[in-house]
Amino acid sequence: MQHLLILFFATFSAAFMATVPPGLLNLNAAKTSVEKNKLNGVIFSLGVSTVIMLQATIAVFISKFLDRNPQVVSTLLEVAIVVFASLAVYFFIAAKRNKKTKIKAIKISKRNSYLKGMFLAAINFLTIPYYSGLNIMWNASGWIKFMFLDIAIFVLAAGLGTFSVLYLYVFYFDKLEHKTNRFEKNANYILSFLMMILLIITVVRVLNRQ
């Protein structure tokens, strides 16, 4: 039972931090709230979170396949080292630049906010590799097993972590908009630190496999 609590909070935190920096999904959630109403912003966020949960489920089965094919995992771990190192440097440089992010006006469709949220989340192709990588890391740490309850907790935490950030954008965008520079800078530092942790874990895994 203890590993399920760790799994939930670890996945929730990873999903939360991945959604924090201003981007397509959270800014659309905020704009939907401003141009329509907060309820539509929440509905949009639910649409996004639904797709995130579906993508997280797919990611679990991908990582399950990889776990059963060690030769593939070895190659991917080596690739992951380069990816995590690059992302750590990228987020660190982005934080150092400290340039104010310009919030561009985003056209909000008057159609169903839920479907719009699902669509925008679906075209984000980085989500599945991200959660697949997390799942592999959590599995190596013993935080997740390929059992129904573990998978359900992982998927639920991914959805709730994403929804929590979008909810904050919906209700507090007017305050966040004036603090975007500091907000994004701190988020990038944290993401850079997270990538470094994942990099270290991956390097250790590669060394242990040799």
XYZ file of N, CA and C in Angstrom:
630
model
N 0.830 -1.210 0.000
C 0.000 0.000 0.000
C 0.863 1.258 0.000
N 2.014 1.178 0.673
C 2.891 2.346 0.750
C 3.403 2.742 -0.630
N 3.720 1.739 -1.454
C 4.255 2.053 -2.779
C 3.205 2.731 -3.652
N 1.908 2.484 -3.365
C 0.844 3.131 -4.129
C 0.775 4.627 -3.804
N 0.997 4.981 -2.545
C 1.010 6.392 -2.147
C 2.189 7.112 -2.797
N 3.347 6.455 -2.786
C 4.534 7.038 -3.413
C 4.302 7.195 -4.910
N 3.715 6.165 -5.515
C 3.416 6.194 -6.944
C 2.491 7.350 -7.289
N 1.448 7.532 -6.484
C 0.482 8.595 -6.760
C 1.136 9.971 -6.682
N 1.842 10.246 -5.590
C 2.426 11.576 -5.404
C 3.574 11.849 -6.379
N 4.338 10.815 -6.711
C 5.437 10.988 -7.671
C 4.885 11.306 -9.057
N 3.857 10.568 -9.470
C 3.257 10.781 -10.787
C 2.489 12.091 -10.837
N 1.755 12.392 -9.766
C 1.012 13.658 -9.678
C 1.971 14.842 -9.810
N 3.093 14.775 -9.087
C 4.081 15.859 -9.116
C 4.695 16.006 -10.499
N 5.002 14.871 -11.141
C 5.604 14.907 -12.479
C 4.626 15.500 -13.491
N 3.350 15.126 -13.387
C 2.327 15.655 -14.292
C 2.099 17.141 -14.029
N 2.086 17.511 -12.768
C 1.884 18.912 -12.375
C 2.985 19.796 -12.946
N 4.245 19.388 -12.731
C 5.375 20.197 -13.168
C 5.472 20.261 -14.694
N 5.069 19.195 -15.369
C 5.125 19.187 -16.833
C 4.107 20.142 -17.438
N 3.053 20.472 -16.686
C 1.975 21.320 -17.193
C 2.109 22.772 -16.750
N 2.982 23.044 -15.781
C 3.099 24.388 -15.210
C 3.558 25.467 -16.193
N 4.648 25.258 -16.975
C 5.108 26.336 -17.856
C 4.020 26.751 -18.849
N 3.856 28.069 -19.088
C 2.824 28.539 -20.023
C 2.953 27.867 -21.384
N 1.884 27.281 -21.861
C 1.901 26.576 -23.141
C 0.519 26.528 -23.758
N 0.395 25.731 -24.791
C -0.852 25.653 -25.555
C -2.049 25.272 -24.694
N -1.899 24.255 -23.850
C -3.035 23.735 -23.092
C -3.459 24.664 -21.954
N -2.505 25.074 -21.120
C -2.908 25.892 -19.975
C -3.349 27.301 -20.381
N -2.740 27.873 -21.422
C -3.170 29.195 -21.870
C -4.540 29.138 -22.541
N -4.817 28.049 -23.235
C -6.147 27.880 -23.814
C -7.196 27.714 -22.731
N -6.824 27.021 -21.650
C -7.744 26.872 -20.519
C -8.066 28.241 -19.934
N -7.028 29.075 -19.793
C -7.220 30.414 -19.245
C -8.058 31.285 -20.176
N -7.765 31.229 -21.457
C -8.493 32.053 -22.425
C -9.950 31.620 -22.546
N -10.180 30.317 -22.450
C -11.556 29.822 -22.476
C -12.326 30.386 -21.293
N -11.669 30.425 -20.144
C -12.293 30.964 -18.939
C -12.597 32.453 -19.089
N -11.656 33.191 -19.687
C -11.822 34.638 -19.830
C -12.879 34.987 -20.874
N -12.826 34.312 -22.035
C -13.697 34.672 -23.146
C -15.094 34.069 -23.031
N -15.207 32.961 -22.321
C -16.529 32.340 -22.165
C -16.937 32.459 -20.692
N -16.516 31.507 -19.880
C -16.719 31.604 -18.424
C -15.877 30.528 -17.754
N -15.791 30.586 -16.454
C -14.924 29.663 -15.725
C -15.404 28.219 -15.834
N -16.712 28.023 -15.926
C -17.236 26.668 -16.070
C -16.725 26.036 -17.359
N -16.746 26.812 -18.458
C -16.230 26.298 -19.721
C -14.729 26.035 -19.639
N -14.032 26.846 -18.846
C -12.608 26.612 -18.645
C -12.359 25.288 -17.941
N -13.192 24.991 -16.949
C -13.081 23.728 -16.223
C -13.432 22.548 -17.145
N -14.478 22.715 -17.957
C -14.884 21.663 -18.891
C -13.772 21.393 -19.902
N -13.142 22.471 -20.392
C -11.998 22.343 -21.299
C -10.887 21.538 -20.619
N -10.619 21.866 -19.368
C -9.567 21.190 -18.601
C -9.880 19.708 -18.409
N -11.145 19.403 -18.207
C -11.555 17.996 -18.072
C -11.324 17.241 -19.376
N -11.570 17.914 -20.499
C -11.320 17.296 -21.803
C -9.847 16.982 -21.988
N -8.996 17.933 -21.593
C -7.549 17.722 -21.682
C -7.128 16.554 -20.792
N -7.608 16.561 -19.560
C -7.220 15.534 -18.590
C -7.678 14.144 -19.014
N -8.838 14.066 -19.671
C -9.330 12.776 -20.159
C -8.356 12.165 -21.153
N -7.892 12.990 -22.089
C -6.947 12.494 -23.100
C -5.595 12.168 -22.469
N -5.180 12.978 -21.494
C -3.916 12.702 -20.799
C -3.967 11.332 -20.134
N -5.106 11.000 -19.547
C -5.263 9.696 -18.898
C -5.215 8.557 -19.914
N -5.814 8.783 -21.081
C -5.747 7.778 -22.151
C -4.319 7.602 -22.640
N -3.611 8.720 -22.790
C -2.221 8.665 -23.243
C -1.333 8.002 -22.198
N -1.617 8.263 -20.922
C -0.848 7.634 -19.848
C -1.069 6.121 -19.839
N -2.296 5.712 -20.150
C -2.610 4.276 -20.224
C -1.819 3.616 -21.351
N -1.788 4.272 -22.507
C -1.013 3.756 -23.643
C 0.464 3.676 -23.262
N 0.936 4.714 -22.556
C 2.341 4.753 -22.132
C 2.692 3.574 -21.227
N 1.757 3.180 -20.373
C 1.987 2.043 -19.473
C 2.210 0.767 -20.272
N 1.375 0.537 -21.271
C 1.501 -0.684 -22.069
C 2.757 -0.669 -22.938
N 3.174 0.523 -23.357
C 4.429 0.626 -24.099
C 5.603 0.276 -23.195
N 5.594 0.824 -21.988
C 6.674 0.533 -21.047
C 6.643 -0.931 -20.608
N 5.447 -1.523 -20.560
C 5.321 -2.947 -20.224
C 5.975 -3.799 -21.308
N 5.754 -3.417 -22.561
C 6.390 -4.123 -23.684
C 7.906 -3.986 -23.616
N 8.355 -2.781 -23.325
C 9.791 -2.533 -23.247
C 10.429 -3.305 -22.102
N 9.692 -3.427 -20.998
C 10.204 -4.157 -19.838
C 10.407 -5.632 -20.160
N 9.586 -6.148 -21.072
C 9.684 -7.563 -21.464
C 10.680 -7.780 -22.597
N 11.263 -6.693 -23.083
C 12.257 -6.782 -24.159
C 13.499 -5.995 -23.731
N 14.340 -6.597 -22.896
C 15.505 -5.919 -22.316
C 16.439 -5.296 -23.346
N 16.582 -5.949 -24.511
C 17.488 -5.419 -25.516
C 17.017 -4.064 -26.040
N 15.691 -3.894 -26.101
C 15.138 -2.618 -26.539
C 15.320 -1.572 -25.450
N 15.126 -1.977 -24.206
C 15.258 -1.063 -23.071
C 16.676 -0.496 -22.984
N 17.685 -1.347 -23.215
C 19.071 -0.902 -23.130
C 19.344 0.238 -24.102
N 18.843 0.067 -25.329
C 19.029 1.102 -26.345
C 18.299 2.380 -25.961
N 17.058 2.227 -25.503
C 16.254 3.393 -25.144
C 16.838 4.139 -23.939
N 17.415 3.403 -22.997
C 18.025 4.046 -21.838
C 19.201 4.922 -22.259
N 19.962 4.439 -23.228
C 21.095 5.228 -23.724
C 20.603 6.481 -24.432
N 19.520 6.324 -25.183
C 18.924 7.481 -25.854
C 18.358 8.441 -24.814
N 17.758 7.884 -23.768
C 17.149 8.702 -22.714
C 18.187 9.580 -22.015
N 19.416 9.078 -21.886
C 20.475 9.865 -21.257
C 20.695 11.166 -22.022
N 20.758 11.038 -23.351
C 20.958 12.213 -24.199
C 19.759 13.153 -24.111
N 18.542 12.575 -24.131
C 17.320 13.380 -24.086
C 17.204 14.147 -22.773
N 17.385 13.453 -21.642
C 17.264 14.095 -20.336
C 18.342 15.162 -20.137
N 19.566 14.881 -20.611
C 20.654 15.851 -20.493
C 20.332 17.102 -21.306
N 19.827 16.904 -22.521
C 19.480 18.031 -23.395
C 18.359 18.867 -22.788
N 17.343 18.191 -22.243
C 16.219 18.903 -21.638
C 16.651 19.669 -20.391
N 17.553 19.080 -19.608
C 18.041 19.757 -18.405
C 18.749 21.053 -18.776
N 19.593 20.980 -19.812
C 20.311 22.175 -20.275
C 19.338 23.193 -20.852
N 18.380 22.697 -21.634
C 17.404 23.588 -22.276
C 16.603 24.388 -21.243
N 16.066 23.702 -20.239
C 15.255 24.378 -19.226
C 16.103 25.327 -18.374
N 17.368 24.940 -18.134
C 18.239 25.801 -17.347
C 18.551 27.093 -18.101
N 18.849 26.969 -19.386
C 19.129 28.150 -20.214
C 17.884 29.026 -20.328
N 16.723 28.382 -20.490
C 15.466 29.130 -20.593
C 15.210 29.938 -19.328
N 15.550 29.365 -18.176
C 15.371 30.072 -16.909
C 16.367 31.224 -16.775
N 17.594 31.004 -17.236
C 18.633 32.023 -17.148
C 18.339 33.227 -18.029
N 17.739 32.985 -19.184
C 17.459 34.078 -20.111
C 16.507 35.098 -19.502
N 15.555 34.573 -18.701
C 14.659 35.453 -17.947
C 13.929 36.457 -18.845
N 13.509 36.005 -20.023
C 12.761 36.872 -20.926
C 11.275 36.722 -20.668
N 10.589 37.830 -20.686
C 9.164 37.814 -20.412
C 8.415 37.124 -21.538
N 7.570 36.179 -21.184
C 6.772 35.468 -22.164
C 5.590 36.319 -22.601
N 5.440 36.464 -23.889
C 4.325 37.237 -24.414
C 3.114 36.336 -24.575
N 2.049 36.696 -23.925
C 0.823 35.903 -24.005
C 0.052 36.339 -25.243
N 0.075 35.508 -26.247
C -0.621 35.837 -27.484
C -2.103 35.522 -27.365
N -2.887 36.302 -28.044
C -4.328 36.057 -28.039
C -4.609 34.758 -28.773
N -5.368 33.891 -28.151
C -5.693 32.594 -28.731
C -7.174 32.551 -29.055
N -7.468 32.248 -30.289
C -8.858 32.218 -30.719
C -9.567 31.023 -30.098
N -10.628 31.302 -29.419
C -11.387 30.243 -28.740
C -12.647 29.922 -29.532
N -12.771 28.686 -29.904
C -13.961 28.254 -30.629
C -15.164 28.285 -29.703
N -16.308 28.591 -30.246
C -17.532 28.629 -29.446
C -18.180 27.247 -29.337
N -17.540 26.246 -29.930
C -18.083 24.891 -29.863
C -17.750 24.268 -28.511
N -18.085 23.010 -28.410
C -17.931 22.295 -27.149
C -16.525 22.400 -26.580
N -16.389 22.963 -25.387
C -15.092 23.168 -24.752
C -14.420 21.845 -24.401
N -15.213 20.858 -24.047
C -14.669 19.550 -23.675
C -13.961 18.904 -24.868
N -14.617 18.924 -26.035
C -14.025 18.334 -27.236
C -12.792 19.107 -27.681
N -12.835 20.427 -27.499
C -11.672 21.248 -27.859
C -10.482 20.883 -26.979
N -10.742 20.673 -25.680
C -9.674 20.272 -24.778
C -9.095 18.922 -25.160
N -9.970 17.987 -25.536
C -9.518 16.656 -25.955
C -8.659 16.752 -27.215
N -9.103 17.573 -28.157
C -8.382 17.698 -29.424
C -6.980 18.272 -29.216
N -6.880 19.356 -28.453
C -5.579 19.990 -28.242
C -4.624 19.080 -27.474
N -5.159 18.318 -26.534
C -4.320 17.374 -25.784
C -3.859 16.234 -26.686
N -4.726 15.817 -27.619
C -4.416 14.686 -28.500
C -3.291 15.003 -29.479
N -3.151 16.279 -29.858
C -2.110 16.631 -30.835
C -0.762 16.885 -30.168
N -0.708 16.724 -28.847
C 0.562 16.847 -28.133
C 1.227 15.474 -28.096
N 2.119 15.222 -29.036
C 2.692 13.884 -29.212
C 3.802 13.560 -28.210
N 4.186 14.532 -27.389
C 5.257 14.281 -26.425
C 4.745 13.621 -25.145
N 3.433 13.639 -24.954
C 2.862 13.123 -23.705
C 3.132 11.638 -23.509
N 2.893 10.841 -24.540
C 3.069 9.390 -24.411
C 4.524 9.014 -24.118
N 5.520 9.551 -24.868
C 6.916 9.240 -24.523
C 7.284 9.693 -23.104
N 6.732 10.828 -22.694
C 7.030 11.356 -21.358
C 6.547 10.396 -20.273
N 5.290 9.976 -20.363
C 4.741 9.080 -19.333
C 5.284 7.661 -19.453
N 5.672 7.280 -20.653
C 6.297 5.970 -20.823
C 7.651 5.950 -20.127
N 8.393 7.052 -20.283
C 9.688 7.156 -19.608
C 9.539 7.172 -18.100
N 8.543 7.910 -17.622
C 8.285 7.950 -16.176
C 7.931 6.565 -15.652
N 7.104 5.860 -16.413
C 6.671 4.534 -15.987
C 7.850 3.578 -15.870
N 8.781 3.691 -16.815
C 9.979 2.848 -16.765
C 10.819 3.182 -15.537
N 10.937 4.491 -15.256
C 11.706 4.923 -14.086
C 11.058 4.439 -12.788
N 9.737 4.617 -12.691
C 9.019 4.204 -11.479
C 9.114 2.690 -11.307
N 9.051 1.952 -12.417
C 9.149 0.493 -12.349
C 10.519 0.064 -11.846
N 11.547 0.753 -12.305
C 12.907 0.436 -11.873
C 13.098 0.753 -10.399
N 12.362 1.747 -9.908
C 12.457 2.148 -8.505
C 11.574 1.299 -7.597
N 10.752 0.432 -8.201
C 9.859 -0.416 -7.432
C 8.589 0.269 -6.998
N 8.296 1.436 -7.596
C 7.106 2.194 -7.214
C 5.856 1.742 -7.946
N 6.031 1.027 -9.066
C 4.872 0.589 -9.823
C 5.075 -0.842 -10.309
N 3.991 -1.589 -10.305
C 3.979 -2.935 -10.850
C 2.915 -2.962 -11.943
N 3.077 -3.853 -12.889
C 2.117 -3.908 -13.988
C 0.860 -4.676 -13.575
N 0.190 -4.129 -12.553
C -1.053 -4.687 -12.059
C -2.132 -3.622 -12.190
N -3.387 -4.052 -12.182
C -4.489 -3.130 -12.459
C -4.499 -1.925 -11.522
N -4.359 -2.163 -10.208
C -4.435 -1.078 -9.231
C -3.298 -0.070 -9.425
N -2.100 -0.579 -9.669
C -0.948 0.294 -9.898
C -1.143 1.151 -11.145
N -1.610 0.511 -12.210
C -1.841 1.232 -13.463
C -2.923 2.288 -13.278
N -3.987 1.926 -12.551
C -5.092 2.860 -12.315
C -4.609 4.081 -11.524
N -3.766 3.850 -10.505
C -3.225 4.950 -9.700
C -2.346 5.850 -10.554
N -1.513 5.257 -11.388
C -0.612 6.015 -12.262
C -1.407 6.896 -13.220
N -2.412 6.310 -13.857
C -3.232 7.036 -14.828
C -4.025 8.145 -14.141
N -4.617 7.828 -12.992
C -5.402 8.818 -12.250
C -4.531 9.991 -11.795
N -3.344 9.691 -11.304
C -2.436 10.742 -10.840
C -2.002 11.641 -11.991
N -1.772 11.053 -13.159
C -1.384 11.839 -14.335
C -2.507 12.806 -14.715
N -3.748 12.308 -14.690
C -4.891 13.145 -15.034
C -5.131 14.244 -14.014
N -5.046 13.897 -12.731
C -5.294 14.882 -11.669
C -4.189 15.932 -11.599
N -2.942 15.510 -11.830
C -1.832 16.451 -11.814
C -1.979 17.491 -12.910
N -2.384 17.038 -14.091
C -2.611 17.946 -15.219
C -3.795 18.867 -14.951
N -4.894 18.284 -14.476
C -6.106 19.066 -14.217
C -5.861 20.141 -13.157
N -5.064 19.824 -12.142
C -4.797 20.782 -11.063
C -4.162 22.063 -11.598
N -3.191 21.909 -12.512
C -2.540 23.085 -13.088
C -3.512 23.880 -13.954
N -4.266 23.175 -14.789
C -5.233 23.849 -15.658
C -6.292 24.580 -14.829
N -6.676 23.979 -13.724
C -7.658 24.604 -12.828
C -7.113 25.920 -12.267
N -5.843 25.910 -11.903
C -5.219 27.133 -11.389
C -5.177 28.219 -12.463
N -4.898 27.820 -13.694
C -4.891 28.784 -14.796
C -6.289 29.346 -15.041
N -7.289 28.507 -14.908
C -8.669 28.949 -15.144
C -9.104 29.986 -14.122
N -8.776 29.757 -12.863
C -9.281 30.631 -11.794
C -8.323 31.737 -11.363
N -7.035 31.571 -11.671
C -6.076 32.564 -11.192
C -5.216 33.153 -12.303
N -5.677 33.051 -13.543
C -4.897 33.555 -14.670
C -4.662 35.057 -14.574
N -5.639 35.784 -14.078
C -5.498 37.240 -13.978
C -4.341 37.626 -13.064
N -4.075 36.787 -12.055
C -2.951 37.043 -11.151
C -1.650 36.511 -11.744
N -1.723 35.328 -12.356
C -0.530 34.717 -12.940
C -0.002 35.521 -14.112
N -0.895 36.164 -14.845
C -0.492 36.891 -16.045
C 0.497 38.004 -15.714
N 0.390 38.598 -14.544
C 1.284 39.685 -14.151
C 2.585 39.157 -13.546
N 2.643 37.838 -13.324
C 3.844 37.249 -12.732
C 4.416 36.154 -13.625
N 4.082 36.212 -14.911
C 4.480 35.151 -15.830
C 5.987 34.974 -15.889
N 6.741 36.081 -15.873
C 8.187 36.014 -16.008
C 8.820 35.202 -14.878
N 8.527 35.576 -13.629
C 9.074 34.862 -12.469
C 8.512 33.455 -12.381
N 7.232 33.320 -12.704
C 6.540 32.027 -12.665
C 7.209 31.027 -13.607
N 7.445 31.472 -14.862
C 8.043 30.584 -15.858
C 9.501 30.279 -15.524
N 10.220 31.289 -15.009
C 11.627 31.095 -14.657
C 11.768 30.016 -13.588
N 10.989 30.114 -12.521
C 11.055 29.132 -11.443
C 10.658 27.748 -11.928
N 9.621 27.691 -12.789
C 9.162 26.412 -13.322
C 10.256 25.754 -14.150
N 10.974 26.557 -14.934
C 12.049 26.010 -15.774
C 13.202 25.490 -14.931
N 13.521 26.180 -13.830
C 14.573 25.697 -12.924
C 14.185 24.344 -12.323
N 12.932 24.235 -11.915
C 12.461 22.994 -11.307
C 12.467 21.861 -12.325
N 12.032 22.167 -13.562
C 12.025 21.157 -14.615
C 13.455 20.720 -14.961
N 14.377 21.673 -14.958
C 15.777 21.346 -15.217
C 16.303 20.407 -14.134
N 15.943 20.697 -12.882
C 16.354 19.852 -11.756
C 15.747 18.456 -11.881
N 14.468 18.400 -12.293
C 13.786 17.114 -12.475
C 14.466 16.291 -13.556
N 14.839 16.948 -14.669
C 15.519 16.247 -15.755
C 16.873 15.703 -15.290
N 17.553 16.461 -14.416
C 18.845 16.010 -13.887
C 18.670 14.763 -13.034
N 17.607 14.747 -12.241
C 17.326 13.567 -11.408
C 17.067 12.350 -12.282
N 16.228 12.537 -13.317
C 15.929 11.441 -14.246
C 17.193 10.998 -14.985
N 18.055 11.959 -15.300
C 19.320 11.637 -15.970
C 20.192 10.762 -15.079
N 20.308 11.136 -13.815
C 21.124 10.370 -12.871
C 20.569 8.961 -12.691
N 19.239 8.861 -12.549
C 18.606 7.547 -12.393
C 18.871 6.681 -13.623
N 18.767 7.278 -14.810
C 18.984 6.537 -16.041
C 20.424 6.070 -16.178
N 21.368 6.950 -15.838
C 22.793 6.564 -15.900
C 23.075 5.403 -14.964
N 22.515 5.461 -13.756
C 22.693 4.372 -12.787
C 22.128 3.068 -13.317
N 20.958 3.159 -13.963
C 20.344 1.957 -14.539
C 21.223 1.358 -15.626
N 21.772 2.209 -16.475
C 22.637 1.730 -17.563
C 23.884 1.060 -17.007
N 24.479 1.671 -15.986
C 25.693 1.103 -15.384
C 25.388 -0.238 -14.706
N 24.227 -0.343 -14.084
C 23.857 -1.586 -13.400
C 23.574 -2.728 -14.380
N 23.179 -2.370 -15.604
C 22.877 -3.393 -16.597
C 24.131 -3.947 -17.255
N 25.251 -3.254 -17.077
C 26.494 -3.695 -17.713
C 27.202 -4.761 -16.886
